[in-house]
XYZ file of C-alpha atoms in Angstrom:
197
model
C -44.084 39.991 -26.175
C -42.291 42.303 -28.582
C -44.152 43.276 -31.668
C -42.342 44.427 -35.071
C -43.280 46.700 -37.735
C -43.548 43.337 -40.173
C -46.237 41.403 -37.498
C -48.344 43.876 -36.347
C -49.232 46.770 -38.985
C -48.269 47.823 -42.027
C -47.877 51.252 -43.414
C -50.131 52.151 -46.613
C -49.465 54.353 -49.325
C -50.920 57.477 -48.070
C -48.324 57.027 -45.076
C -50.605 55.372 -42.519
C -49.886 53.056 -40.109
C -52.583 50.685 -40.055
C -53.093 46.711 -38.524
C -52.639 43.717 -40.381
C -55.817 41.836 -41.322
C -56.506 37.886 -41.675
C -59.448 36.601 -43.040
C -61.712 34.741 -41.029
C -63.230 31.221 -42.515
C -65.602 28.686 -41.485
C -64.961 25.091 -40.722
C -65.599 24.507 -44.534
C -63.047 27.408 -45.473
C -65.830 29.854 -46.645
C -64.659 33.681 -45.405
C -67.178 34.580 -42.708
C -65.063 38.278 -41.785
C -61.757 39.623 -40.384
C -59.569 40.283 -37.497
C -56.534 42.230 -36.611
C -53.384 39.845 -36.611
C -52.451 39.168 -32.868
C -55.873 39.302 -31.794
C -56.553 36.298 -34.280
C -53.321 34.059 -32.601
C -54.533 35.117 -29.401
C -55.699 31.952 -26.909
C -58.188 30.640 -28.117
C -57.391 31.825 -31.397
C -59.466 32.362 -34.118
C -59.854 30.392 -37.320
C -58.295 31.968 -40.141
C -56.751 31.123 -43.951
C -53.297 30.728 -43.874
C -50.678 29.289 -46.118
C -47.875 26.718 -46.192
C -45.068 26.537 -49.433
C -42.459 23.457 -49.805
C -40.261 24.024 -52.374
C -37.802 21.365 -53.592
C -34.774 21.987 -55.392
C -33.350 19.849 -58.581
C -32.138 17.008 -56.375
C -35.331 16.775 -54.987
C -34.335 18.687 -50.991
C -36.554 20.834 -49.195
C -35.569 24.719 -48.638
C -35.992 25.013 -44.671
C -35.811 28.496 -43.534
C -35.805 29.176 -39.724
C -37.557 32.186 -38.703
C -36.447 35.520 -37.485
C -35.189 35.751 -34.100
C -37.310 38.900 -33.875
C -40.439 37.466 -34.537
C -43.049 37.411 -31.757
C -44.327 34.055 -32.723
C -42.318 30.870 -32.926
C -38.825 33.227 -33.222
C -35.709 31.234 -34.164
C -36.990 27.999 -34.938
C -36.910 25.902 -38.154
C -39.950 25.202 -40.544
C -41.268 24.864 -43.973
C -40.414 27.287 -47.163
C -42.827 29.847 -46.088
C -46.035 30.631 -44.370
C -48.412 33.046 -43.978
C -51.642 34.778 -44.169
C -53.293 35.939 -47.288
C -54.570 39.248 -47.492
C -58.665 39.907 -46.991
C -59.659 39.052 -50.638
C -56.281 37.844 -51.953
C -55.921 34.604 -53.321
C -54.261 31.958 -51.298
C -51.840 31.244 -54.258
C -51.148 34.648 -55.073
C -50.005 35.530 -51.415
C -47.843 32.196 -51.542
C -45.877 33.597 -54.507
C -45.393 37.088 -53.154
C -44.601 36.118 -49.422
C -41.736 33.280 -50.681
C -40.587 36.239 -52.588
C -40.598 38.713 -50.068
C -39.251 36.408 -46.889
C -36.125 34.230 -49.513
C -36.094 36.665 -52.590
C -36.765 33.633 -54.637
C -39.807 32.955 -57.058
C -41.302 29.316 -56.983
C -41.634 27.405 -60.448
C -44.194 24.512 -61.281
C -45.915 26.315 -57.874
C -49.362 23.990 -57.658
C -51.859 23.552 -55.048
C -51.459 20.445 -52.359
C -55.078 20.459 -50.790
C -55.849 22.290 -47.356
C -55.587 21.069 -43.735
C -57.221 22.621 -40.918
C -55.443 22.322 -37.428
C -55.396 23.854 -33.742
C -51.392 24.691 -32.660
C -50.896 26.268 -29.593
C -47.469 27.539 -29.037
C -46.225 27.099 -25.363
C -43.469 30.035 -25.209
C -45.260 32.467 -26.730
C -48.831 31.506 -25.686
C -50.220 32.386 -29.020
C -52.524 29.865 -30.641
C -52.732 28.520 -34.613
C -56.014 28.191 -35.591
C -55.743 27.840 -39.338
C -57.748 26.593 -42.459
C -54.341 26.088 -44.267
C -53.843 26.038 -47.832
C -50.686 24.126 -49.562
C -48.559 24.921 -52.199
C -45.366 22.757 -53.632
C -42.857 23.704 -56.230
C -39.603 24.007 -57.367
C -37.182 26.410 -56.479
C -34.028 27.188 -59.591
C -32.038 30.109 -57.493
C -30.399 31.136 -54.843
C -32.283 32.457 -51.763
C -31.484 35.921 -50.792
C -33.260 35.778 -47.055
C -35.025 39.165 -45.449
C -33.098 39.164 -42.189
C -36.064 40.613 -40.839
C -37.974 37.523 -41.273
C -35.786 34.564 -42.041
C -32.536 33.899 -39.819
C -30.909 30.707 -41.906
C -32.327 28.611 -44.837
C -31.401 25.084 -45.363
C -31.647 22.576 -48.512
C -32.812 18.943 -46.925
C -33.006 15.415 -48.014
C -35.845 13.701 -46.448
C -33.007 11.477 -44.509
C -31.332 14.854 -43.405
C -34.733 16.294 -42.050
C -35.252 13.398 -39.959
C -32.146 14.149 -38.245
C -32.659 17.808 -38.109
C -36.158 17.501 -36.691
C -34.965 15.552 -33.811
C -32.168 17.840 -32.948
C -33.814 21.314 -33.958
C -36.665 23.221 -32.521
C -39.268 23.344 -35.416
C -42.386 25.153 -35.213
C -45.543 23.360 -33.870
C -47.556 23.226 -37.365
C -44.633 22.045 -39.295
C -45.342 17.938 -39.290
C -48.729 18.339 -39.757
C -48.368 20.729 -42.733
C -45.517 18.399 -43.862
C -47.605 15.411 -43.676
C -50.912 16.855 -45.510
C -48.817 17.982 -48.247
C -46.833 14.465 -48.639
C -48.577 13.141 -51.868
C -48.409 16.465 -54.093
C -44.894 16.347 -52.796
C -43.896 12.609 -53.704
C -45.163 13.838 -57.089
C -43.245 16.245 -57.762
C -39.978 15.227 -56.682
C -41.140 11.304 -57.482
C -40.181 7.985 -55.594
C -36.275 8.326 -55.453
C -36.470 11.652 -53.094
C -37.930 9.266 -50.668
C -40.401 11.775 -49.174
């Protein structure tokens, strides 16, 4: 299984390479410790904090991303605008805004919390497991995405109807439907009834 620098380690300000740590949580979302990123995703998985972002344009279309083909987990599949993990002690809201800019080159506007969802999704291709306590966010995007090719292979803006067609034809992340369904009330509030979400 390939491990890329962006997923396995990061370089600190003093030049040393350090593992990426995730925040482990209990079933109520209370922090109970940390674990190295890859270890937390190895079966059966350790419950950890995550976030998922759904950004929409002024026409009510959802910005999707296709995950880069070099990623060790769920490469090449389509997913929500941005997802990831806060660093230990980092607020999920701050992490969501930070990673959206790092991955897509856009800063969300009207970014708002949309609840949490807990799930357990194995990835049959990699054997990794998403045991996540996921903080959901919805917002608007008002600039053209400039994706980092190490993170994102492609992007697309889709209506609710176009998403249904694409979802039937293309592979999506194992967690996509779960997080979208959990965020739908906030999505509908943001986009209005005419958008069809």
